[in-house]
Amino acid sequence: MSGKDKGGVMSKLAETGKHIRSSQAWSSIFRPGSPFRDGYSDTPRNRSYVIMNNVLYHLHPVKVKRHGVRLSYTLCLGGMSFFLFILLTITGIFLMFYYRPTSPQAFLDIQALATDITFGQVVRNMHRWGAHAMVLTVFLHMARVFYHGAYKPPREFNWVVGIMLLLLTLLLSFTGYLLPWDQLAVWAVTVGSNMGRYAPVIGEQVSFALIGGTQITPDTLLRWYVLHVLFLPFIIVIFMAVHFWRVRKDGGISGPL
Amino acid sequence: MAGLPEHLLRRSAEAKAKATGRSVDEILAEMKGETPPAPATAAPTGESGSARDLTKEAADLGVPQDLLRRAMIARAKADGTPLPTEAGAAPAAAAAVAPVAAGSPAPMPAIPEGVRTQRLLTVVKAGSIQQTKREPADKVNTWPHLLAIEFVALLVLSGLLFVFSIYVDAPLLEFANFNQQPNPSKAPWYFLGLQELLSYFDPMVAGIIIPGYGLAALAFIPYLDRNPSVRPSDRKLAIMIFTFFVMGAAILTTYGSFFRGPGFNFTFPWVDGIWFDF
């Protein structure tokens, strides 16, 4: 193929691209200011529009404090926690296609992930390591916020919401721990849930309700499965929404020190 | 009137003329600053001692007379000045109210017929329910400065997690057997600090009181720490206490994870191996 032909193809491609980007369908998808839109230029106005005309405006303001974008200030820990949550949701949905919360089927399904299902093992690994990583990033995020004094007025309540999120993260991790239904899962959860039984007045009742009996049984599996895939994610998403909303309402990121 | 268009000025003057009953040209001249403002046709009654003509004032302002008197008494009380003499006011009021009620021609009111007036009762300071105070801050555009960093962080994290997951498999032991407890039995790693405490204290203390009060104390930090400063040098005590507990939790967790073997007895991980599963 000669260079001239190649050039012809390239220019044709460029022309087609321009045609598509100037079409009504394209400009209906990408709102004014989108970098994907025809004729985008890097102007202060467009930089504002990228956020303002985007669903991201629910999460980010148009401008943020300069020190807030320094990696050494936040270490990206809160963002990583959120991103891990999304990653865990995606991998978790994948796993739900192959998992039945009954005994012994649960264990067999987990085994089958490694042997029968394309990418089954790597997705399960990502789900597990991601979950452990999330517990870690949430905890470190809390420590980061403490050391910056970012819980001080007007952010007091958002710290409390954050503690709830830490607790919910632990509960999500703990309920998921039982689901493989192997020796590690069953006995770790037995040891863990035995601690809660000593709570005064309500300990026995709460423990009974949570594990569906006086000890871990196959009934517990179904109960914790529902808690893990539906109930707790539902609750944590609500708290996350409040958490992110309050970050902005309380004046964005704290500091500088 | 600095550089206002002529037609706007004229329209304004016409409206004012209609409201006050003066000529348009007079007001226009006044607006342009050619003549000093003429005294208002019906100037509000000044403070003529304590004996003010309540009736006249009430009619001028369009305020019920008794309300006006009450206000005057209140003001006099607040200022410590003698009360307005009722002697002059009361008979005048009695005489003046009657004809108004009877519908006889009232004295020319300051406010023309058919014009509704509003009185400013109180000024409510605009207190906002959210943080809208804008101090001048050094800011950058979220796009591209923040979004680019977030996107890279997202890619790096996904990449690391994916690569790690290719090489390291999640543990899966044999099928659950309720008759055979493994030795040692350990909780998930984030509870191993508590399990470690459980080997020192009564379950009531290690399982309920310490984590319960710990969690409550954690949640109440913002309400306990009244120090407004965020500078680390001003917060030595807070940082010290927090670091103490975080390090304590980390040490207990590490100890429970790696230094506890069969029977939850002490072991060195490099001697007896690691009794720990993620």
Coordinates of C-alpha atoms in Angstrom, one line a residue:
Chain A
M1 CA 0.0 0.0 0.0
S2 CA 1.4 3.3 -1.0
G3 CA 1.7 6.3 1.3
K4 CA -0.7 8.3 -0.7
D5 CA -3.4 5.6 -0.3
K6 CA -2.8 5.5 3.4
G7 CA -3.2 9.3 3.6
G8 CA -6.5 9.0 1.7
V9 CA -7.8 6.5 4.1
M10 CA -6.7 8.6 7.1
S11 CA -8.3 11.8 5.8
K12 CA -11.5 9.8 5.0
L13 CA -11.5 8.5 8.6
A14 CA -10.9 12.0 10.0
E15 CA -13.8 13.3 7.8
T16 CA -16.1 10.6 9.0
G17 CA -15.1 11.3 12.6
K18 CA -15.9 15.0 12.1
H19 CA -19.2 14.1 10.5
I20 CA -20.2 11.9 13.4
R21 CA -19.1 14.5 16.0
S22 CA -21.1 17.2 14.3
S23 CA -24.3 15.0 14.1
Q24 CA -27.3 15.8 16.2
A25 CA -27.1 12.4 18.0
W26 CA -23.6 13.0 19.1
S27 CA -24.2 16.5 20.4
S28 CA -27.3 15.3 22.2
I29 CA -25.2 12.9 24.2
F30 CA -22.3 15.2 25.0
R31 CA -23.5 18.4 26.5
P32 CA -21.9 21.7 25.8
G33 CA -18.4 21.9 27.2
S34 CA -17.7 18.2 26.9
P35 CA -14.2 17.5 25.6
F36 CA -15.8 14.9 23.3
R37 CA -17.9 17.5 21.6
D38 CA -17.0 19.0 18.3
G39 CA -15.0 22.2 18.6
Y40 CA -14.0 21.8 22.2
S41 CA -11.2 24.1 23.2
D42 CA -9.4 24.3 26.5
T43 CA -10.8 27.5 27.8
P44 CA -11.6 28.4 31.5
R45 CA -15.3 28.4 30.5
N46 CA -15.2 24.9 29.0
R47 CA -13.2 23.7 32.0
S48 CA -16.1 24.7 34.2
Y49 CA -18.6 23.2 31.8
V50 CA -16.9 19.8 31.9
I51 CA -18.1 19.6 35.5
M52 CA -21.2 21.7 35.5
N53 CA -22.8 20.0 32.5
N54 CA -22.0 16.5 33.7
V55 CA -23.4 14.0 36.1
L56 CA -20.1 14.5 38.0
Y57 CA -21.4 17.8 39.2
H58 CA -23.2 15.8 41.9
L59 CA -19.8 14.7 43.2
H60 CA -17.4 17.5 42.5
P61 CA -17.6 21.3 42.4
V62 CA -16.2 23.2 39.4
K63 CA -13.2 24.3 41.4
V64 CA -11.4 22.8 44.3
K65 CA -8.8 24.2 46.7
R66 CA -5.3 23.9 45.2
H67 CA -3.8 22.0 48.2
G68 CA -6.7 19.5 48.0
V69 CA -5.5 18.0 44.7
R70 CA -2.1 17.4 46.1
L71 CA -1.7 13.6 46.3
S72 CA 0.2 14.0 49.6
Y73 CA -2.8 15.7 51.2
T74 CA -5.5 13.1 50.8
L75 CA -3.4 10.2 49.5
C76 CA -6.6 9.5 47.5
L77 CA -7.8 7.3 50.4
G78 CA -11.5 8.3 50.4
G79 CA -11.7 8.2 46.6
M80 CA -10.0 4.7 46.6
S81 CA -12.5 3.5 49.2
F82 CA -15.3 4.6 47.0
F83 CA -13.7 3.2 43.9
L84 CA -13.1 -0.1 45.6
F85 CA -16.8 -0.2 46.6
I86 CA -17.7 0.2 42.9
L87 CA -15.2 -2.5 41.9
L88 CA -16.6 -4.8 44.6
T89 CA -20.1 -4.2 43.4
I90 CA -19.2 -5.1 39.8
T91 CA -17.2 -8.2 40.8
G92 CA -19.9 -9.1 43.3
I93 CA -22.6 -9.0 40.7
F94 CA -20.5 -11.3 38.5
L95 CA -20.1 -13.7 41.4
M96 CA -23.8 -13.7 42.1
F97 CA -24.5 -15.3 38.7
Y98 CA -22.6 -18.4 39.9
Y99 CA -23.4 -18.6 43.6
R100 CA -26.3 -20.3 45.4
P101 CA -26.4 -19.6 49.2
T102 CA -27.3 -23.1 50.3
S103 CA -25.2 -25.9 51.9
P104 CA -23.3 -27.6 50.4
Q105 CA -24.0 -25.9 47.0
A106 CA -22.3 -22.6 48.1
F107 CA -19.0 -24.3 48.6
L108 CA -19.3 -26.3 45.3
D109 CA -20.1 -23.1 43.5
I110 CA -17.0 -21.4 44.8
Q111 CA -14.9 -24.4 43.8
A112 CA -16.5 -24.2 40.3
L113 CA -15.4 -20.6 40.0
A114 CA -11.8 -21.8 39.9
T115 CA -12.4 -24.7 37.5
D116 CA -15.5 -24.2 35.3
I117 CA -16.0 -20.5 34.9
T118 CA -14.0 -18.2 32.6
F119 CA -12.3 -15.6 34.8
G120 CA -14.2 -17.0 37.7
Q121 CA -11.1 -17.4 40.0
V122 CA -9.6 -14.0 39.1
V123 CA -12.9 -12.2 39.7
R124 CA -13.3 -14.0 43.1
N125 CA -9.7 -13.0 44.0
M126 CA -10.4 -9.4 43.0
H127 CA -13.5 -9.4 45.2
R128 CA -11.7 -10.8 48.2
W129 CA -8.5 -8.8 48.0
G130 CA -10.5 -5.7 47.1
A131 CA -12.7 -6.2 50.2
H132 CA -9.6 -6.5 52.4
A133 CA -8.1 -3.4 50.7
M134 CA -11.3 -1.5 51.3
V135 CA -11.3 -2.2 55.0
L136 CA -7.7 -0.9 55.0
T137 CA -8.4 2.2 52.9
V138 CA -11.4 3.2 54.9
F139 CA -9.5 2.9 58.1
L140 CA -6.5 4.8 56.7
H141 CA -8.9 7.5 55.4
M142 CA -10.2 7.9 58.9
A143 CA -6.7 8.3 60.3
R144 CA -5.9 10.8 57.6
V145 CA -9.0 12.8 58.4
F146 CA -8.1 12.8 62.1
Y147 CA -4.5 13.9 61.6
H148 CA -5.7 16.8 59.4
G149 CA -8.3 17.8 62.1
A150 CA -10.8 17.6 59.3
Y151 CA -13.5 16.6 61.8
K152 CA -13.7 20.0 63.4
P153 CA -16.6 22.3 62.8
P154 CA -18.5 22.4 60.6
R155 CA -17.5 18.8 59.7
E156 CA -18.4 17.1 63.0
F157 CA -21.4 15.2 61.8
N158 CA -19.7 14.0 58.6
W159 CA -17.1 12.4 60.8
V160 CA -19.9 10.5 62.6
V161 CA -21.3 9.5 59.2
G162 CA -17.8 8.3 58.4
I163 CA -17.6 6.1 61.5
M164 CA -20.9 4.6 60.4
L165 CA -19.4 3.9 57.0
L166 CA -16.4 2.2 58.7
L167 CA -18.7 0.0 60.7
L168 CA -20.8 -0.9 57.6
T169 CA -17.6 -1.7 55.7
L170 CA -16.6 -4.1 58.5
L171 CA -20.1 -5.6 58.5
L172 CA -20.0 -6.0 54.7
S173 CA -16.6 -7.7 54.9
F174 CA -17.7 -9.9 57.8
T175 CA -20.9 -11.1 56.2
G176 CA -19.1 -11.8 53.0
Y177 CA -16.5 -13.8 54.9
L178 CA -19.0 -16.6 55.6
L179 CA -20.2 -17.1 52.0
P180 CA -17.5 -19.5 50.7
W181 CA -18.8 -21.9 53.3
D182 CA -15.4 -23.6 53.9
Q183 CA -13.7 -24.3 57.2
L184 CA -12.0 -20.8 57.2
A185 CA -15.3 -19.0 56.7
V186 CA -17.4 -21.0 59.2
W187 CA -15.0 -20.9 62.0
A188 CA -13.8 -17.4 61.6
V189 CA -17.4 -16.2 61.6
T190 CA -18.1 -18.4 64.6
V191 CA -15.3 -16.9 66.6
G192 CA -16.2 -13.4 65.4
S193 CA -19.9 -13.6 66.2
N194 CA -19.3 -15.2 69.5
M195 CA -17.9 -12.0 70.7
G196 CA -21.1 -10.1 70.2
R197 CA -23.1 -12.5 72.2
Y198 CA -21.9 -11.0 75.5
A199 CA -23.6 -7.7 74.9
P200 CA -25.8 -6.9 77.9
V201 CA -29.6 -7.2 77.6
I202 CA -29.8 -7.5 73.8
G203 CA -26.7 -9.6 73.0
E204 CA -28.5 -13.0 72.8
Q205 CA -31.4 -11.7 70.9
V206 CA -29.4 -9.7 68.3
S207 CA -27.0 -12.6 67.9
F208 CA -30.0 -15.0 67.4
A209 CA -31.6 -12.7 64.8
L210 CA -28.3 -12.2 63.0
I211 CA -27.2 -15.8 62.6
G212 CA -30.7 -17.2 62.5
G213 CA -30.3 -19.5 65.5
T214 CA -27.9 -20.1 68.4
Q215 CA -25.0 -21.1 66.2
I216 CA -23.9 -20.9 62.6
T217 CA -26.0 -23.2 60.5
P218 CA -26.9 -23.3 56.7
D219 CA -29.8 -21.0 57.6
T220 CA -27.2 -18.4 58.5
L221 CA -25.8 -18.6 55.1
L222 CA -28.9 -17.4 53.4
R223 CA -29.4 -14.7 56.0
W224 CA -25.9 -13.3 55.6
Y225 CA -26.1 -13.6 51.8
V226 CA -29.1 -11.3 51.8
L227 CA -27.4 -9.0 54.2
H228 CA -24.2 -9.0 52.2
V229 CA -25.6 -8.5 48.7
L230 CA -28.7 -6.4 49.3
F231 CA -29.3 -5.0 52.8
L232 CA -25.9 -3.6 53.8
P233 CA -25.0 -2.3 50.3
F234 CA -28.4 -0.5 50.4
I235 CA -27.6 1.1 53.7
I236 CA -24.0 2.0 52.9
V237 CA -25.0 3.7 49.7
I238 CA -27.4 5.9 51.6
F239 CA -24.7 6.8 54.1
M240 CA -22.2 7.4 51.3
A241 CA -24.6 9.8 49.5
V242 CA -24.9 11.8 52.8
H243 CA -21.1 11.6 53.3
F244 CA -20.2 13.0 49.9
W245 CA -23.0 15.6 50.0
R246 CA -21.8 16.8 53.4
V247 CA -18.2 17.1 52.2
R248 CA -19.4 19.7 49.7
K249 CA -22.0 21.4 51.9
D250 CA -19.4 21.8 54.7
G251 CA -17.1 23.7 52.3
G252 CA -15.2 21.1 50.4
I253 CA -12.0 19.6 51.5
S254 CA -10.6 20.8 54.8
G255 CA -7.4 22.7 55.3
P256 CA -4.9 23.9 54.4
L257 CA -3.1 23.2 57.7
Chain B
M1 CA -27.6 60.6 37.3
A2 CA -24.5 59.3 35.8
G3 CA -25.0 58.4 32.2
L4 CA -28.6 57.1 32.4
P5 CA -30.4 57.0 29.1
E6 CA -32.8 60.0 28.6
H7 CA -35.9 57.9 28.1
L8 CA -35.4 55.8 31.2
L9 CA -34.9 59.0 33.2
R10 CA -38.0 60.5 31.7
R11 CA -40.1 57.4 32.5
S12 CA -38.9 57.4 36.1
A13 CA -39.7 61.1 36.4
E14 CA -43.2 60.6 35.0
A15 CA -43.9 57.8 37.5
K16 CA -42.6 59.9 40.3
A17 CA -44.7 62.9 39.1
K18 CA -47.8 60.8 39.1
A19 CA -47.1 59.6 42.6
T20 CA -46.3 62.9 44.2
G21 CA -48.5 65.2 42.1
R22 CA -45.6 67.4 41.0
S23 CA -44.8 68.3 37.4
V24 CA -42.6 66.1 35.3
D25 CA -40.2 68.8 34.3
E26 CA -39.6 69.8 37.9
I27 CA -38.7 66.3 38.9
L28 CA -36.6 65.7 35.8
A29 CA -34.6 68.9 36.6
E30 CA -34.2 67.7 40.1
M31 CA -33.0 64.2 39.0
K32 CA -30.4 65.8 36.7
G33 CA -29.2 67.8 39.6
E34 CA -30.0 71.2 38.2
T35 CA -32.1 72.4 41.1
P36 CA -31.9 71.3 44.7
P37 CA -34.6 68.9 45.7
A38 CA -37.8 70.6 46.6
P39 CA -39.2 69.9 50.0
A40 CA -41.7 67.1 49.9
T41 CA -45.2 68.3 49.7
A42 CA -46.2 66.6 52.9
A43 CA -43.1 66.3 55.1
P44 CA -43.6 63.9 57.9
T45 CA -44.3 65.6 61.2
G46 CA -41.1 66.3 63.0
E47 CA -40.4 65.7 66.6
S48 CA -42.3 68.7 68.0
G49 CA -41.6 68.1 71.6
S50 CA -43.6 65.5 73.4
A51 CA -46.9 66.9 72.3
R52 CA -47.1 65.4 68.9
D53 CA -50.3 65.5 66.8
L54 CA -51.1 61.9 66.9
T55 CA -54.2 62.2 64.7
K56 CA -52.3 63.9 62.0
E57 CA -49.4 61.6 62.2
A58 CA -51.7 58.6 62.2
A59 CA -53.5 59.8 59.1
D60 CA -50.2 60.6 57.3
L61 CA -48.7 57.3 57.9
G62 CA -51.9 55.3 57.5
V63 CA -51.4 53.7 60.9
P64 CA -54.2 53.2 63.4
Q65 CA -53.9 55.8 66.0
D66 CA -53.9 53.5 69.0
L67 CA -51.0 51.5 67.6
L68 CA -49.0 54.7 67.1
R69 CA -49.7 55.9 70.6
R70 CA -48.6 52.5 72.0
A71 CA -45.4 52.8 70.0
M72 CA -44.7 56.2 71.3
I73 CA -45.3 55.2 74.9
A74 CA -43.0 52.2 74.4
R75 CA -40.3 54.4 72.9
A76 CA -40.6 57.0 75.6
K77 CA -40.3 54.2 78.2
A78 CA -37.2 52.8 76.5
D79 CA -35.6 56.2 76.1
G80 CA -36.4 57.3 79.6
T81 CA -38.1 60.4 78.3
P82 CA -41.4 61.6 79.8
L83 CA -44.5 60.2 78.2
P84 CA -46.1 62.3 75.5
T85 CA -48.7 64.6 77.1
E86 CA -52.0 63.0 76.8
A87 CA -53.7 66.4 77.4
G88 CA -53.1 67.8 74.0
A89 CA -53.3 64.6 72.1
A90 CA -56.4 63.1 73.5
P91 CA -59.0 65.8 72.9
A92 CA -57.5 66.5 69.5
A93 CA -57.7 62.8 68.7
A94 CA -61.3 62.6 69.8
A95 CA -62.2 65.6 67.7
A96 CA -60.3 64.5 64.7
V97 CA -61.3 60.9 64.6
A98 CA -65.0 61.7 64.5
P99 CA -65.1 63.5 61.2
V100 CA -63.0 60.9 59.5
A101 CA -65.4 58.2 60.7
A102 CA -68.3 60.3 59.6
G103 CA -66.9 60.4 56.1
S104 CA -66.3 64.2 55.9
P105 CA -63.4 65.4 53.7
A106 CA -60.2 64.3 55.6
P107 CA -57.1 66.4 55.5
M108 CA -55.0 65.8 52.5
P109 CA -53.1 62.6 53.1
A110 CA -49.4 62.4 52.2
I111 CA -50.1 59.2 50.4
P112 CA -52.4 59.6 47.4
E113 CA -55.6 57.7 47.2
G114 CA -55.3 54.2 45.9
V115 CA -51.6 53.9 46.5
R116 CA -50.7 51.0 48.8
T117 CA -47.7 51.5 51.0
Q118 CA -45.6 49.0 52.8
R119 CA -44.0 49.5 56.1
L120 CA -40.8 47.9 57.0
L121 CA -41.6 46.0 60.2
T122 CA -38.3 44.3 60.8
V123 CA -35.1 43.4 59.1
V124 CA -34.4 39.6 59.2
K125 CA -30.7 39.1 58.7
A126 CA -30.0 36.5 56.0
G127 CA -28.5 33.6 57.9
S128 CA -27.8 30.8 55.6
I129 CA -28.3 27.2 56.5
Q130 CA -25.2 26.1 54.7
Q131 CA -21.6 27.1 54.4
T132 CA -21.7 29.8 51.8
K133 CA -19.0 32.0 53.2
R134 CA -16.5 32.5 50.4
E135 CA -13.1 33.3 51.6
P136 CA -10.7 34.0 48.8
A137 CA -9.0 30.7 48.3
D138 CA -6.4 29.4 45.9
K139 CA -8.5 27.2 43.7
V140 CA -7.9 25.1 40.6
N141 CA -10.4 23.7 38.1
T142 CA -11.6 20.3 39.0
W143 CA -11.2 19.4 35.3
P144 CA -8.4 18.7 34.5
H145 CA -6.5 19.0 37.7
L146 CA -8.5 16.7 40.1
L147 CA -10.2 14.4 37.5
A148 CA -6.9 13.5 35.9
I149 CA -5.4 12.5 39.2
E150 CA -8.5 10.5 40.2
F151 CA -8.5 8.8 36.8
V152 CA -4.9 7.8 37.1
A153 CA -5.5 6.6 40.7
L154 CA -8.4 4.5 39.5
L155 CA -6.3 2.9 36.8
V156 CA -3.4 2.2 39.1
L157 CA -5.6 0.7 41.7
S158 CA -7.5 -1.5 39.2
G159 CA -4.3 -2.6 37.6
L160 CA -2.6 -3.5 40.9
L161 CA -5.7 -5.4 42.1
F162 CA -6.0 -7.2 38.9
V163 CA -2.4 -8.2 38.7
F164 CA -2.3 -9.3 42.3
S165 CA -5.5 -11.3 41.8
I166 CA -3.9 -13.2 38.9
Y167 CA -1.0 -14.3 41.0
V168 CA -2.5 -14.7 44.5
D169 CA -5.5 -16.9 44.9
A170 CA -8.1 -16.3 47.6
P171 CA -8.0 -19.0 50.3
L172 CA -10.5 -21.8 50.1
L173 CA -10.1 -24.6 52.7
E174 CA -12.1 -27.8 52.8
F175 CA -15.9 -27.9 53.1
A176 CA -17.4 -26.6 56.3
N177 CA -17.4 -29.2 59.1
F178 CA -19.1 -28.2 62.3
N179 CA -17.7 -31.2 64.1
Q180 CA -14.1 -30.3 63.5
Q181 CA -12.9 -26.9 64.7
P182 CA -9.5 -26.0 63.2
N183 CA -6.8 -25.2 65.7
P184 CA -6.3 -22.3 66.0
S185 CA -9.7 -20.7 65.0
K186 CA -9.2 -17.1 64.1
A187 CA -11.7 -14.4 63.3
P188 CA -11.1 -12.2 60.2
W189 CA -8.0 -10.1 60.5
Y190 CA -9.7 -6.9 61.4
F191 CA -11.2 -8.6 64.5
L192 CA -8.0 -10.2 65.6
G193 CA -7.1 -7.3 67.9
L194 CA -10.3 -8.0 69.7
Q195 CA -9.7 -11.7 69.8
E196 CA -6.3 -11.0 71.2
L197 CA -7.9 -8.9 73.9
L198 CA -10.3 -11.8 74.5
S199 CA -7.3 -13.9 75.7
Y200 CA -6.6 -11.3 78.4
F201 CA -10.0 -10.2 79.6
D202 CA -13.4 -11.5 80.3
P203 CA -15.6 -11.6 77.1
M204 CA -17.8 -9.0 78.6
V205 CA -14.8 -6.6 78.8
A206 CA -12.9 -7.6 75.6
G207 CA -16.0 -8.2 73.4
I208 CA -18.4 -5.6 74.5
I209 CA -17.0 -2.9 76.8
I210 CA -13.8 -2.1 75.0
P211 CA -15.0 -2.1 71.4
G212 CA -18.3 -0.5 72.4
Y213 CA -16.8 2.4 74.3
G214 CA -14.0 2.6 71.7
L215 CA -16.5 3.0 68.9
A216 CA -18.5 5.5 70.9
A217 CA -15.4 7.5 71.7
L218 CA -14.4 7.4 68.1
A219 CA -17.7 8.7 66.9
F220 CA -17.7 11.5 69.6
I221 CA -14.2 12.8 68.8
P222 CA -15.5 16.0 67.1
Y223 CA -17.6 16.8 70.2
L224 CA -15.0 16.0 72.7
D225 CA -12.1 17.8 71.0
R226 CA -13.1 21.5 71.5
N227 CA -9.7 22.8 70.2
P228 CA -10.5 24.8 67.1
S229 CA -7.0 24.7 65.6
V230 CA -6.0 22.2 62.9
R231 CA -2.3 22.9 63.2
P232 CA -0.5 19.8 64.4
S233 CA 1.6 21.8 66.8
D234 CA -1.6 23.0 68.5
R235 CA -3.0 19.5 68.8
K236 CA -0.2 17.5 70.4
L237 CA -2.5 15.9 73.0
A238 CA -5.2 14.8 70.5
I239 CA -2.7 13.4 68.1
M240 CA -0.9 11.6 70.9
I241 CA -4.1 10.0 72.2
F242 CA -5.3 9.0 68.8
T243 CA -1.9 7.6 67.7
F244 CA -1.7 5.7 71.0
F245 CA -5.0 3.9 70.3
V246 CA -4.3 3.3 66.6
M247 CA -0.9 1.9 67.4
G248 CA -2.4 -0.2 70.2
A249 CA -5.0 -1.7 67.8
A250 CA -2.3 -2.3 65.1
I251 CA 0.0 -4.1 67.6
L252 CA -2.8 -6.2 69.0
T253 CA -4.0 -7.1 65.5
T254 CA -0.5 -8.0 64.4
Y255 CA 0.1 -10.0 67.5
G256 CA -3.2 -11.9 67.2
S257 CA -2.5 -12.5 63.5
F258 CA 1.1 -13.7 63.4
F259 CA 2.1 -14.5 66.9
R260 CA -0.7 -16.8 67.9
G261 CA -0.5 -20.5 67.0
P262 CA -2.4 -23.6 68.0
G263 CA -4.5 -23.1 71.1
F264 CA -4.1 -19.4 70.5
N265 CA -0.7 -19.7 72.3
F266 CA 2.2 -17.5 71.6
T267 CA 4.5 -18.5 68.7
F268 CA 7.1 -16.9 66.6
P269 CA 6.0 -16.9 63.0
W270 CA 9.5 -17.6 61.8
V271 CA 9.7 -20.7 64.1
D272 CA 6.3 -22.4 63.9
G273 CA 5.0 -20.8 60.7
I274 CA 2.2 -18.5 60.1
W275 CA -1.2 -19.4 61.5
F276 CA -3.1 -16.9 59.6
D277 CA -5.5 -16.8 56.6
F278 CA -6.8 -13.8 54.8

